[in-house]
Structure formats: C-alpha cells, structure tokens
Tab-separated table of C-alpha atoms and ligand atoms in Angstrom:
chain	number	residue	atom	x	y	z
A	1	MET	CA	-32.383	13.443	1.872
A	2	ALA	CA	-29.038	13.177	0.128
A	3	ILE	CA	-27.472	9.752	-0.104
A	4	THR	CA	-24.077	9.492	1.569
A	5	ALA	CA	-21.213	7.007	1.305
A	6	ILE	CA	-21.353	3.801	3.363
A	7	LYS	CA	-19.725	4.019	6.802
A	8	GLY	CA	-16.054	3.091	6.629
A	9	MET	CA	-15.875	3.656	2.863
A	10	ASN	CA	-14.127	6.783	1.648
A	11	ASP	CA	-14.111	8.973	-1.426
A	12	ILE	CA	-10.611	9.716	-2.678
A	13	VAL	CA	-10.999	13.095	-4.377
A	14	PRO	CA	-8.797	16.062	-5.329
A	15	GLY	CA	-8.477	18.548	-2.476
A	16	ALA	CA	-10.105	16.247	0.135
A	17	ARG	CA	-10.474	17.821	3.586
A	18	ASP	CA	-8.393	15.002	5.077
A	19	LEU	CA	-5.072	15.174	3.272
A	20	PHE	CA	-4.656	11.390	3.311
A	21	LEU	CA	-7.823	11.035	1.219
A	22	ASP	CA	-6.609	13.582	-1.351
A	23	SER	CA	-6.076	11.906	-4.704
A	24	ALA	CA	-2.910	13.974	-5.220
A	25	ILE	CA	-1.321	12.284	-2.172
A	26	TRP	CA	-2.430	8.912	-3.521
A	27	ASP	CA	-0.558	9.640	-6.750
A	28	ARG	CA	2.487	10.571	-4.728
A	29	VAL	CA	2.361	7.216	-2.945
A	30	LEU	CA	1.377	4.951	-5.815
A	31	ALA	CA	3.831	6.210	-8.424
A	32	PRO	CA	7.017	5.686	-6.335
A	33	ALA	CA	5.689	2.451	-4.814
A	34	THR	CA	4.929	0.830	-8.156
A	35	SER	CA	8.213	2.040	-9.563
A	36	VAL	CA	10.128	0.371	-6.694
A	37	LEU	CA	8.207	-2.889	-7.305
A	38	ALA	CA	8.871	-2.695	-11.042
A	39	SER	CA	12.574	-2.146	-10.380
A	40	TYR	CA	12.659	-5.557	-8.647
A	41	GLY	CA	11.024	-7.259	-11.637
A	42	TYR	CA	7.403	-7.308	-10.453
A	43	ARG	CA	4.658	-7.005	-13.054
A	44	GLN	CA	1.090	-5.893	-12.542
A	45	VAL	CA	-1.880	-8.258	-12.361
A	46	LEU	CA	-5.518	-7.170	-12.289
A	47	LEU	CA	-7.737	-9.680	-10.537
A	48	PRO	CA	-11.469	-9.865	-9.773
A	49	ILE	CA	-12.828	-8.145	-6.677
A	50	VAL	CA	-15.410	-10.893	-6.171
A	51	GLU	CA	-14.429	-14.533	-5.615
A	52	ASN	CA	-16.096	-17.680	-4.360
A	53	THR	CA	-16.489	-17.492	-0.578
A	54	SER	CA	-14.880	-20.911	-0.170
A	55	LEU	CA	-11.594	-19.568	-1.616
A	56	PHE	CA	-11.153	-17.255	1.381
A	57	ALA	CA	-12.413	-19.755	3.940
A	58	ARG	CA	-9.944	-22.357	2.672
A	59	SER	CA	-6.924	-20.043	2.426
A	60	ILE	CA	-7.228	-17.356	5.125
A	61	GLY	CA	-8.765	-19.880	7.538
A	62	SER	CA	-12.272	-20.143	8.948
A	63	GLU	CA	-11.148	-19.304	12.493
A	64	THR	CA	-9.518	-16.005	11.622
A	65	ASP	CA	-11.324	-12.741	12.425
A	66	ILE	CA	-11.376	-11.915	8.719
A	67	VAL	CA	-13.325	-15.019	7.696
A	68	SER	CA	-15.390	-15.531	10.842
A	69	LYS	CA	-16.728	-11.982	11.186
A	70	GLU	CA	-15.502	-9.495	8.617
A	71	MET	CA	-16.385	-10.773	5.159
A	72	TYR	CA	-18.920	-9.125	2.878
A	73	SER	CA	-20.570	-12.257	1.489
A	74	PHE	CA	-23.739	-12.606	-0.521
A	75	THR	CA	-25.644	-15.044	-2.681
A	76	ASP	CA	-25.785	-13.938	-6.299
A	77	ARG	CA	-28.688	-14.426	-8.662
A	78	GLY	CA	-27.388	-17.829	-9.707
A	79	GLY	CA	-27.338	-19.026	-6.083
A	80	GLU	CA	-23.542	-18.952	-5.708
A	81	THR	CA	-22.024	-17.740	-2.435
A	82	LEU	CA	-19.615	-14.955	-3.268
A	83	THR	CA	-17.442	-12.578	-1.235
A	84	LEU	CA	-15.925	-9.142	-1.816
A	85	ARG	CA	-12.219	-9.928	-1.457
A	86	PRO	CA	-10.837	-9.090	2.005
A	87	GLU	CA	-7.249	-9.382	0.709
A	88	GLY	CA	-5.358	-10.156	-2.502
A	89	THR	CA	-3.267	-13.276	-1.888
A	90	ALA	CA	-6.063	-15.863	-2.162
A	91	GLY	CA	-7.196	-14.506	-5.541
A	92	ALA	CA	-3.602	-14.313	-6.798
A	93	VAL	CA	-2.993	-17.965	-5.894
A	94	ARG	CA	-6.300	-18.991	-7.478
A	95	SER	CA	-5.291	-17.200	-10.659
A	96	TYR	CA	-1.739	-18.634	-10.621
A	97	ILE	CA	-3.183	-22.161	-10.425
A	98	GLU	CA	-5.972	-21.518	-12.932
A	99	HIS	CA	-3.511	-20.264	-15.555
A	100	ASN	CA	-1.186	-23.176	-14.970
A	101	PHE	CA	1.856	-20.997	-14.256
A	102	GLY	CA	3.256	-23.728	-12.001
A	103	LYS	CA	3.895	-25.869	-15.084
A	104	THR	CA	4.595	-23.296	-17.780
A	105	SER	CA	6.535	-20.561	-16.021
A	106	PRO	CA	6.632	-21.085	-12.245
A	107	LEU	CA	8.702	-18.117	-11.157
A	108	GLN	CA	6.338	-15.179	-11.189
A	109	ARG	CA	6.673	-11.774	-9.590
A	110	TRP	CA	3.252	-10.100	-9.436
A	111	TRP	CA	2.065	-6.830	-7.983
A	112	TYR	CA	-1.473	-5.568	-7.604
A	113	PHE	CA	-3.357	-2.562	-6.381
A	114	GLY	CA	-7.045	-2.350	-5.584
A	115	PRO	CA	-9.866	-2.195	-3.067
A	116	MET	CA	-10.299	-4.784	-0.318
A	117	PHE	CA	-13.321	-5.142	1.982
A	118	ARG	CA	-13.487	-6.035	5.650
A	119	ALA	CA	-16.455	-5.272	7.917
A	120	GLU	CA	-14.294	-3.997	10.781
A	121	ARG	CA	-15.235	-1.218	13.199
A	122	PRO	CA	-14.034	1.916	11.377
A	123	GLN	CA	-11.463	4.150	13.061
A	124	LYS	CA	-8.362	6.109	12.021
A	125	GLY	CA	-6.439	3.877	9.614
A	126	ARG	CA	-9.112	1.154	9.633
A	127	TYR	CA	-11.821	1.179	7.006
A	128	ARG	CA	-14.366	-1.196	5.521
A	129	GLN	CA	-13.273	-0.509	1.974
A	130	PHE	CA	-9.559	0.112	1.910
A	131	TYR	CA	-6.895	-0.191	-0.753
A	132	GLN	CA	-3.849	-2.374	-0.817
A	133	ILE	CA	-0.762	-2.448	-2.933
A	134	GLY	CA	0.760	-5.878	-2.691
A	135	ALA	CA	3.075	-8.349	-4.353
A	136	GLU	CA	3.396	-12.109	-4.572
A	137	LEU	CA	6.551	-13.970	-5.549
A	138	PHE	CA	5.928	-17.567	-6.629
A	139	ALA	CA	8.426	-20.442	-6.855
A	140	ALA	CA	11.242	-18.834	-4.876
A	141	GLY	CA	11.862	-20.756	-1.680
A	142	ALA	CA	15.367	-19.594	-0.772
A	143	PRO	CA	16.123	-17.323	2.202
A	144	THR	CA	17.335	-14.733	-0.324
A	145	ALA	CA	13.715	-14.341	-1.519
A	146	ASP	CA	12.556	-13.501	2.012
A	147	ALA	CA	15.417	-11.062	2.532
A	148	GLU	CA	14.971	-9.447	-0.879
A	149	MET	CA	11.302	-8.786	-0.166
A	150	ILE	CA	11.994	-7.150	3.198
A	151	ILE	CA	14.832	-5.081	1.708
A	152	MET	CA	12.565	-4.020	-1.180
A	153	LEU	CA	9.914	-2.901	1.318
A	154	ALA	CA	12.447	-0.907	3.291
A	155	ARG	CA	13.438	0.802	0.006
A	156	LEU	CA	9.780	1.411	-0.773
A	157	CYS	CA	9.324	3.210	2.566
A	158	GLU	CA	12.481	5.238	1.857
A	159	ALA	CA	11.136	6.166	-1.588
A	160	LEU	CA	8.036	7.549	0.135
A	161	GLY	CA	10.198	9.583	2.484
A	162	LEU	CA	8.989	7.642	5.521
A	163	ASP	CA	11.331	7.481	8.455
A	164	GLN	CA	10.646	6.004	11.862
A	165	VAL	CA	9.445	2.767	10.300
A	166	GLY	CA	9.807	-0.251	12.563
A	167	ILE	CA	10.404	-3.686	11.035
A	168	ARG	CA	9.252	-6.717	13.003
A	169	VAL	CA	10.245	-10.161	11.800
A	170	ASN	CA	9.420	-13.677	12.964
A	171	SER	CA	9.227	-17.177	11.552
A	172	LEU	CA	6.531	-19.811	11.911
A	173	GLY	CA	9.040	-22.488	10.926
A	174	ASP	CA	8.391	-25.418	8.617
A	175	ASN	CA	5.699	-28.052	8.969
A	176	GLU	CA	7.694	-30.165	11.390
A	177	SER	CA	8.362	-27.127	13.615
A	178	ARG	CA	4.740	-26.060	13.598
A	179	ILE	CA	3.504	-29.512	14.611
A	180	ALA	CA	5.995	-29.513	17.498
A	181	TYR	CA	5.090	-25.952	18.525
A	182	ARG	CA	1.399	-26.654	18.353
A	183	GLU	CA	1.843	-29.350	20.953
A	184	THR	CA	3.943	-27.109	23.211
A	185	LEU	CA	1.546	-24.204	22.871
A	186	THR	CA	-1.586	-26.286	23.455
A	187	LYS	CA	-0.016	-27.633	26.616
A	188	TYR	CA	0.866	-24.101	27.788
A	189	LEU	CA	-2.593	-22.734	26.969
A	190	SER	CA	-4.319	-25.590	28.771
A	191	THR	CA	-2.834	-24.288	32.015
A	192	HIS	CA	-4.554	-20.916	31.361
A	193	GLN	CA	-7.893	-22.123	29.949
A	194	ASN	CA	-10.056	-20.147	32.371
A	195	GLU	CA	-8.263	-16.873	31.756
A	196	LEU	CA	-8.793	-17.009	27.974
A	197	CYS	CA	-11.719	-15.372	26.168
A	198	GLU	CA	-14.463	-17.669	24.946
A	199	ALA	CA	-13.203	-17.776	21.352
A	200	CYS	CA	-9.641	-18.511	22.475
A	201	GLN	CA	-10.789	-21.296	24.776
A	202	ARG	CA	-12.142	-22.950	21.646
A	203	ARG	CA	-9.115	-22.021	19.516
A	204	SER	CA	-6.569	-23.202	22.073
A	205	ASN	CA	-7.167	-26.732	20.779
A	206	SER	CA	-8.287	-26.270	17.189
A	207	ASN	CA	-5.903	-23.468	16.151
A	208	PRO	CA	-3.678	-22.415	19.074
A	209	LEU	CA	-1.537	-19.955	17.049
A	210	ARG	CA	-4.632	-17.750	16.687
A	211	VAL	CA	-4.643	-17.210	20.456
A	212	LEU	CA	-1.325	-15.370	20.096
A	213	ASP	CA	-3.071	-12.919	17.750
A	214	CYS	CA	-6.090	-12.201	20.013
A	215	LYS	CA	-6.541	-8.495	20.775
A	216	ARG	CA	-8.194	-8.978	24.210
A	217	THR	CA	-6.113	-7.783	27.144
A	218	SER	CA	-6.519	-11.028	29.082
A	219	CYS	CA	-5.393	-13.186	26.134
A	220	LYS	CA	-2.557	-10.771	25.287
A	221	ALA	CA	-1.068	-11.241	28.765
A	222	ILE	CA	-1.098	-15.021	28.331
A	223	ALA	CA	0.422	-14.727	24.825
A	224	GLU	CA	3.232	-12.582	26.254
A	225	ASN	CA	4.490	-15.490	28.349
A	226	ALA	CA	3.924	-18.244	25.791
A	227	PRO	CA	6.954	-20.338	24.819
A	228	ASP	CA	8.960	-18.940	21.886
A	229	ILE	CA	8.250	-20.768	18.624
A	230	MET	CA	11.963	-20.757	17.822
A	231	GLN	CA	12.522	-23.350	20.533
A	232	SER	CA	10.454	-25.773	18.425
A	233	PHE	CA	12.290	-25.114	15.150
A	234	SER	CA	13.655	-28.002	13.108
A	235	LYS	CA	17.241	-27.623	11.959
A	236	THR	CA	16.106	-26.682	8.435
A	237	ALA	CA	13.707	-24.026	9.722
A	238	GLN	CA	16.330	-22.586	12.017
A	239	GLN	CA	18.958	-22.410	9.265
A	240	HIS	CA	16.527	-20.749	6.854
A	241	PHE	CA	15.512	-18.083	9.359
A	242	GLU	CA	19.084	-17.426	10.491
A	243	GLN	CA	20.119	-16.909	6.884
A	244	VAL	CA	17.282	-14.430	6.342
A	245	LEU	CA	18.310	-12.440	9.420
A	246	ASP	CA	21.930	-12.558	8.317
A	247	LEU	CA	21.054	-11.187	4.882
A	248	LEU	CA	19.028	-8.394	6.454
A	249	ALA	CA	21.936	-7.397	8.681
A	250	ASN	CA	24.265	-7.619	5.704
A	251	ASN	CA	22.095	-5.070	3.909
A	252	ARG	CA	21.948	-2.857	7.004
A	253	ILE	CA	18.233	-3.384	7.560
A	254	GLU	CA	17.345	-2.590	11.150
A	255	TYR	CA	14.770	-5.096	12.308
A	256	GLN	CA	13.424	-6.448	15.525
A	257	ARG	CA	12.681	-10.131	15.986
A	258	ASP	CA	9.239	-10.414	17.553
A	259	PRO	CA	8.490	-13.923	18.845
A	260	ARG	CA	4.792	-12.980	19.309
A	261	LEU	CA	4.235	-11.956	15.697
A	262	VAL	CA	1.934	-14.541	14.085
A	263	ARG	CA	-0.165	-12.434	11.615
A	264	GLY	CA	-3.933	-12.640	11.277
A	265	LEU	CA	-4.149	-15.103	8.393
A	266	ASP	CA	-3.722	-18.873	8.589
A	267	TYR	CA	-1.799	-19.502	5.371
A	268	TYR	CA	1.604	-18.402	6.604
A	269	THR	CA	4.605	-20.702	6.963
A	270	GLY	CA	8.203	-19.623	7.656
A	271	THR	CA	9.262	-15.977	7.616
A	272	ILE	CA	6.626	-13.357	8.431
A	273	PHE	CA	7.021	-9.602	8.876
A	274	GLU	CA	5.209	-6.364	9.639
A	275	PHE	CA	6.307	-2.752	9.140
A	276	THR	CA	4.881	-0.224	11.574
A	277	SER	CA	4.888	3.570	11.725
A	278	LYS	CA	4.705	5.774	14.796
A	279	ALA	CA	2.758	8.339	12.753
A	280	LEU	CA	-0.270	6.046	12.609
A	281	GLY	CA	-1.581	5.655	16.163
A	282	ALA	CA	-3.430	2.482	17.203
A	283	GLN	CA	-3.603	0.961	13.720
A	284	ASP	CA	0.118	1.194	13.234
A	285	ALA	CA	0.771	-1.562	10.655
A	286	LEU	CA	1.818	0.010	7.372
A	287	LEU	CA	2.222	-3.350	5.721
A	288	GLY	CA	2.560	-7.032	6.435
A	289	GLY	CA	3.310	-10.299	4.749
A	290	GLY	CA	5.318	-13.465	4.722
A	291	ARG	CA	5.913	-16.876	3.298
A	292	TYR	CA	3.046	-19.239	2.441
A	293	ASP	CA	4.757	-22.320	1.055
A	294	ARG	CA	1.757	-24.652	1.270
A	295	LEU	CA	-1.092	-22.535	-0.051
A	296	VAL	CA	-0.645	-23.143	-3.791
A	297	ASN	CA	-0.724	-26.868	-3.157
A	298	GLU	CA	-3.574	-26.675	-0.654
A	299	LEU	CA	-5.728	-24.827	-3.184
A	300	GLY	CA	-5.196	-27.581	-5.756
A	301	GLY	CA	-1.985	-26.453	-7.483
A	302	PRO	CA	1.513	-27.931	-7.572
A	303	ASP	CA	3.856	-27.883	-4.594
A	304	ILE	CA	5.229	-24.361	-5.055
A	305	PRO	CA	6.576	-22.037	-2.370
A	306	ALA	CA	5.567	-18.375	-2.314
A	307	ILE	CA	6.033	-15.173	-0.367
A	308	GLY	CA	4.246	-11.827	-0.493
A	309	PHE	CA	3.193	-8.628	1.216
A	310	ALA	CA	0.438	-6.047	1.175
A	311	ALA	CA	0.420	-2.439	2.345
A	312	GLY	CA	-2.665	-0.381	3.149
A	313	ILE	CA	-2.642	2.695	0.928
A	314	GLU	CA	-4.632	4.768	3.455
A	315	ARG	CA	-1.965	3.987	6.046
A	316	LEU	CA	0.825	4.942	3.640
A	317	THR	CA	-0.929	8.207	2.716
A	318	LEU	CA	-1.618	8.935	6.402
A	319	ALA	CA	2.075	8.508	7.191
A	320	VAL	CA	3.143	10.530	4.135
A	321	ALA	CA	0.653	13.321	4.966
A	322	GLU	CA	1.805	13.452	8.621
A	323	LYS	CA	5.405	13.647	7.513
A	324	ALA	CA	4.652	16.403	4.994
A	325	ALA	CA	2.871	18.405	7.716
A	326	LYS	CA	5.756	17.883	10.143
A	327	ASP	CA	8.391	18.903	7.592
A	328	ARG	CA	6.168	21.750	6.386
A	329	ILE	CA	6.558	20.572	2.850
A	330	GLN	CA	4.377	22.555	0.498
A	331	THR	CA	2.640	20.412	-2.028
A	332	LEU	CA	2.714	21.426	-5.628
A	333	ASP	CA	0.358	19.072	-7.330
A	334	GLY	CA	-1.392	21.514	-9.619
A	335	PRO	CA	-0.518	22.334	-13.205
A	336	HIS	CA	2.849	23.938	-13.875
A	337	LEU	CA	1.207	26.297	-16.324
A	338	TYR	CA	-2.319	27.632	-16.520
A	339	ILE	CA	-3.278	29.358	-19.755
A	340	ALA	CA	-6.062	31.923	-19.504
A	341	SER	CA	-7.367	33.711	-22.556
A	342	MET	CA	-9.554	36.619	-23.573
A	343	PRO	CA	-12.015	36.402	-26.447
A	344	GLY	CA	-10.152	35.883	-29.696
A	345	ALA	CA	-7.105	34.220	-28.104
A	346	GLU	CA	-8.659	30.817	-27.302
A	347	LYS	CA	-7.229	29.260	-30.423
A	348	LEU	CA	-3.681	30.246	-29.481
A	349	ALA	CA	-4.273	29.053	-25.907
A	350	LEU	CA	-5.211	25.566	-27.079
A	351	SER	CA	-2.293	25.218	-29.489
A	352	LEU	CA	0.266	26.596	-26.994
A	353	GLY	CA	-1.008	24.161	-24.364
A	354	ASP	CA	-0.508	21.332	-26.805
A	355	ALA	CA	2.963	22.508	-27.774
A	356	VAL	CA	4.177	22.645	-24.167
A	357	ARG	CA	2.653	19.268	-23.315
A	358	SER	CA	4.308	17.658	-26.334
A	359	GLN	CA	7.654	17.869	-24.499
A	360	ARG	CA	6.090	15.683	-21.787
A	361	ARG	CA	7.725	17.524	-18.945
A	362	HIS	CA	5.078	19.949	-17.810
A	363	LEU	CA	1.475	19.759	-16.733
A	364	VAL	CA	-0.608	22.344	-18.535
A	365	GLU	CA	-4.229	23.284	-17.998
A	366	VAL	CA	-5.921	25.499	-20.547
A	367	ASP	CA	-8.976	27.346	-19.300
A	368	VAL	CA	-11.959	26.211	-21.332
A	369	SER	CA	-14.687	27.636	-19.101
A	370	GLY	CA	-15.584	30.476	-21.438
A	371	LYS	CA	-15.736	32.784	-18.405
A	372	GLY	CA	-14.136	36.165	-17.768
A	373	LEU	CA	-10.460	36.655	-16.986
A	374	LYS	CA	-11.028	37.162	-13.263
A	375	ALA	CA	-12.859	33.856	-12.938
A	376	GLN	CA	-10.167	32.129	-14.996
A	377	LEU	CA	-7.349	33.363	-12.745
A	378	LYS	CA	-9.299	32.401	-9.660
A	379	ARG	CA	-9.583	28.913	-11.066
A	380	ALA	CA	-5.815	28.882	-11.812
A	381	ASP	CA	-5.165	29.641	-8.182
A	382	ARG	CA	-7.605	27.037	-6.954
A	383	ALA	CA	-6.077	24.406	-9.224
A	384	GLY	CA	-2.771	25.067	-7.468
A	385	ALA	CA	-1.104	26.239	-10.673
A	386	ARG	CA	2.452	27.493	-10.436
A	387	PHE	CA	2.415	29.877	-13.412
A	388	ALA	CA	-0.271	31.590	-15.412
A	389	LEU	CA	-0.149	32.947	-18.892
A	390	VAL	CA	-2.783	35.455	-19.943
A	391	LEU	CA	-3.441	35.761	-23.649
A	392	GLY	CA	-5.255	38.796	-25.009
A	393	GLU	CA	-5.143	41.062	-28.028
A	394	ASP	CA	-1.781	42.669	-27.092
A	395	GLU	CA	-0.156	39.279	-26.730
A	396	LEU	CA	-1.531	38.105	-30.057
A	397	VAL	CA	0.021	41.139	-31.720
A	398	SER	CA	3.393	41.114	-29.946
A	399	GLY	CA	3.826	37.308	-29.860
A	400	LYS	CA	4.964	37.648	-26.253
A	401	ALA	CA	3.277	37.338	-22.867
A	402	LYS	CA	4.070	37.649	-19.184
A	403	LEU	CA	4.591	34.400	-17.348
A	404	LYS	CA	2.897	35.232	-14.065
A	405	ASP	CA	4.240	33.510	-10.969
A	406	LEU	CA	1.346	32.472	-8.733
A	407	ARG	CA	3.524	31.115	-5.944
A	408	SER	CA	6.441	33.486	-5.782
A	409	ASP	CA	7.065	32.504	-2.149
A	410	LEU	CA	8.436	29.184	-3.363
A	411	HIS	CA	11.612	30.679	-4.786
A	412	PRO	CA	13.496	33.812	-3.908
A	413	THR	CA	14.824	34.694	-7.355
A	414	GLU	CA	13.445	37.898	-8.800
A	415	GLY	CA	12.660	38.427	-12.413
A	416	LEU	CA	11.307	34.971	-13.196
A	417	ALA	CA	7.895	36.325	-14.055
A	418	THR	CA	9.370	37.405	-17.329
A	419	MET	CA	8.145	38.035	-20.800
A	420	VAL	CA	8.254	34.877	-22.840
A	421	GLU	CA	7.852	34.306	-26.506
A	422	LEU	CA	4.634	32.570	-27.368
A	423	ASN	CA	5.922	29.316	-28.757
A	424	GLY	CA	6.222	25.894	-27.185
A	425	LYS	CA	10.003	25.826	-27.117
A	426	ALA	CA	10.389	29.163	-25.321
A	427	LEU	CA	7.685	28.305	-22.804
A	428	VAL	CA	9.161	24.904	-22.009
A	429	ALA	CA	12.583	26.522	-21.542
A	430	ALA	CA	11.115	29.111	-19.172
A	431	LEU	CA	9.278	26.468	-17.145
A	432	ASP	CA	12.365	24.233	-17.050
A	433	ALA	CA	14.477	27.094	-15.694
A	434	VAL	CA	11.994	27.883	-12.952
A	435	THR	CA	11.525	24.282	-11.922
A	436	LEU	CA	15.310	24.077	-11.496
A	437	VAL	CA	15.422	27.223	-9.400
A	438	ALA	CA	12.471	26.074	-7.303
A	439	SER	CA	13.950	22.676	-6.467
A	440	GLY	CA	17.375	24.202	-5.907
A	441	ALA	CA	15.935	26.789	-3.539
A	442	LYS	CA	14.243	24.083	-1.468
A	443	SER	CA	17.414	22.161	-0.655
B	501	HAM	P1	-2.935	-7.947	6.202
B	501	HAM	O1	-1.956	-7.789	7.306
B	501	HAM	O2	-4.272	-8.473	6.554
B	501	HAM	O3	-2.233	-8.889	5.126
B	501	HAM	O4	-3.119	-6.572	5.454
B	501	HAM	C1	-2.013	-5.876	4.948
B	501	HAM	C2	-2.134	-4.397	5.228
B	501	HAM	O5	-3.393	-3.910	4.768
B	501	HAM	C3	-2.106	-4.015	6.693
B	501	HAM	O6	-0.786	-3.939	7.179
B	501	HAM	C4	-2.754	-2.635	6.661
B	501	HAM	O7	-1.827	-1.648	6.240
B	501	HAM	C5	-3.793	-2.808	5.562
B	501	HAM	N1	-5.133	-3.063	6.142
B	501	HAM	C6	-5.629	-4.227	6.591
B	501	HAM	N2	-6.898	-4.061	7.036
B	501	HAM	C7	-7.206	-2.768	6.865
B	501	HAM	C8	-8.373	-1.960	7.129
B	501	HAM	N3	-9.503	-2.480	7.613
B	501	HAM	N4	-8.312	-0.642	6.828
B	501	HAM	C9	-7.194	-0.090	6.297
B	501	HAM	N5	-6.074	-0.803	6.019
B	501	HAM	C10	-6.071	-2.115	6.299
B	501	HAM	C11	-2.806	-9.260	3.953
B	501	HAM	O8	-3.806	-8.775	3.507
B	501	HAM	C12	-2.016	-10.306	3.209
B	501	HAM	N6	-2.744	-10.640	1.964
B	501	HAM	C13	-0.614	-9.813	2.891
B	501	HAM	C14	0.179	-10.810	2.124
B	501	HAM	C15	0.381	-10.855	0.791
B	501	HAM	N7	0.788	-11.865	2.635
B	501	HAM	C16	1.357	-12.551	1.677
B	501	HAM	N8	1.108	-11.957	0.538
C-alpha cells in the first residue's frame, strides 16, 4: 500500500487540486507579504523548528489549549524533552536573549516564515502542520509601535488584494490592571461556577482570562456578560490604549474594539489584535498578535517590551484564492516564453533562453525533454506558458520565428503572434510589448 501524508499535513505543490495549496498561490502571497514587512524595516530570521518543551510551557502557558493538548512533544535519543514548535514567538525570544541583543542592539525588527505544528482536529483552515509568516519587534514600548504594526498589517492585506478584512482590537492593560481585573473576573466567574465546563471551573481561579477564550457554548455565554477589562485599567494602561486607537483612526484604519478578545496564548500584555476574513468560514482568523512586554524578562532576559504578529499562510492563500475565483481573475503563473525545438535547433534554444533570461524580466522554460514537437507544445500548454517559440530548420536559416500566443483570449489585440528575430533583444522587446498590452487590456 502506498504511504500517504499524515492527516492534517498538506503538500504544497504546483497545480494542486485545491488552489490554496498550489505553490504558485503561495508565491503570490509570500512575495508581497515579505516585501511589505521589509518596507517597514523588518529583517528575516531563520530559527529552529524544534525547541525544548519547557520553552513553550513557560511562555505560551501550561493552561492554554496549545500547551495542554496540542503539542507534538517527544524524548530524543539523549533523553531531552523536545517539541515541534507550535508558534514562532517563544523561539524568537529565546534567540533574542541567547544572542544578547538586549545589551548590544535592543531594537530589533524580525520576520520569519516556516512550519508550525499543533495537534488540532483538522478542518478547513485548520491543520496540524501549517505555515506562519510573522514578525516580532523588540524594545519598542510606545503606542506608536502598536499602531504601526496594525497599520502595516492592514497594508499587507491590501497588498494581497484582500478586502472585507475585519480588525478586532483589545488591550489586556498593564500588570496593575491585570491584577485588578483578575480579581473582578474571578468574583464574577464564582457566581457561575456550575455553568462552566470542567476545565474552566479549574481555570476560573488559576487563570481566569482563559475562560474568556473557551470555545464551549456554555462558557461563551458567561464570557459574553463578563465585566469589561477596560473598567480595571490603570491610568497608564488607559492612556496607552487610547493613544493606539487614536493613531489607528488618524491613519483611517477601520477597527472594532472587542472587549472579549483575549487571544489563546498567555504571554500577552497590553494591546492585542486579530484580523478576520469572511472568506474563511469557521476558522476566520487570518492573523493575530499583540504586545508581550514581560516575556523577554520572564524567559531570563532583560526587561524589554515587545510586540508581534503571525498570519497563517493557508488562511491567506484560502482568502486570496476565494477572491481570485470571485473576481474571475485568470492566473498566469507559468513561463512567459516556452522554447520548443526540433532536432538540430536545441543549441539555439538553450542560448536564446539564456539571452532572454539575462534581462531578468521574463520567465523562460526551454524544453529539454528530447521528445517530439507535439509533446513539447502540450507541455508548454500544461506549464501555463503564455508564448511559445518553435525552432526548426527554417528558423535556423531565416533567423526569425513565429511567437505563438497560447492564451490569445487574454488580450484582444491582433497581430501579436508576430515574426520575431531570433536574438535576445528582439525577443525581450516582443515579450515586453505583449505584457504591456495584456495588463492594459485587463484594467
Ligand atoms: P496564533 O493566533 O496562535 O498566534 O496564530 C496566528 C495565526 O496562525 C492564526 O491567526 C491563524 O491564521 C494561524 N493558525 C493558527 N493555528 C492554525 C492551524 N492549526 N492551522 C492553520 N492556521 C493556523 C501566534 O501564533 C502568535 N505567535 C502570534 C504572535 C507573534 N504574537 C506575538 N507575536
């Protein structure tokens, strides 16, 4: 029997049956997303996928769903207890402390992309191996940092062409506020003890904020009527949050303040946020994040504030794919030019391909299958190529060939499948002209 992939773990391949698992869509999400992050000064970090289990227990919190039931943990050959990372923040903070950035160069803007692992029940938008793109900003405690991150994420969604994105914002206040709220909330929950699920009955004393994040219907109803955390805010916490909201309004970011938003990880302090998309269904969170001003210190580093976010790539590609289907956008992810050749013309095919690519504007695939012309053109079509060039004896003699349009429905202009001279410059010029016509015709 053939071996298949593990449940909840996907292959991202070209031409996948589900568009959101098509590697071409992933490119279309990752390239603009990383370019938006880079434009705000973020730089890439590559961190290990496996960390010590205690890192996640200490940062995410042992009473969260992630740590209590979703981690892939194992004992390695040396007897150490290790875990496949369920998220990226804990590892980023570990690395920040380990490399002593707090002392040498505290302000760091990092972004990362990679697989995360959570043993959740798989469904649309929820997988056991999923990918996140995320960022962490260290040593920036001002309200402007919170606002800048939310604005950047709104721009990131715009860059992906996503509309109908909802932005929910809340604040968990500072330490003083949280201590006060904890008391208020515990008191409130104690009047509903019997209506809470078993886990929440336990959590209502040890970690009452977690009750507000419980997915059970009975607990949700109780959370709905819980006192608003803002009523417990210290003056400092209130001023910080008001400034963040002010900055968002000033930059015309449409947000909704959600007093029930607490997020599923324990390290948060202050501003937290989630972006949702109607295109996604039940698992509607495109991305989430917030401030975690105590974590660096709690994990053994200096007292340094931080804020960050992470977005699920599958959720971004799902939303992008849904939007493309709705707008009937045709994807053109194949090569711009496919060069087929008959025996004797392979040499020219290779050198022409190289010449066109050297201008770095066009994707060129040269057929190297050694098969007949029919098979080569079939492959050109399957690769999603826009134009094909067929090189045979006649073309070798005349130094010209027909640039064959494989997708003539994309532009109405006649006569573009013209004869072109067989040199890099002429071919690039011909492809440039067509690309212009094609994008002009779309608008
Ligand atoms: P999170 O809310 O747990 O936050 O995850 C962020 C995003 O990852 C979610 O909004 C969702 O898009 C995606 N995601 C989470 N679980 C799954 C899953 N099982 N399948 C598919 N996608 C999923 C964090 O991970 C924090 N580290 C974010 C952060 C960074 N906060 C501060 N810095």
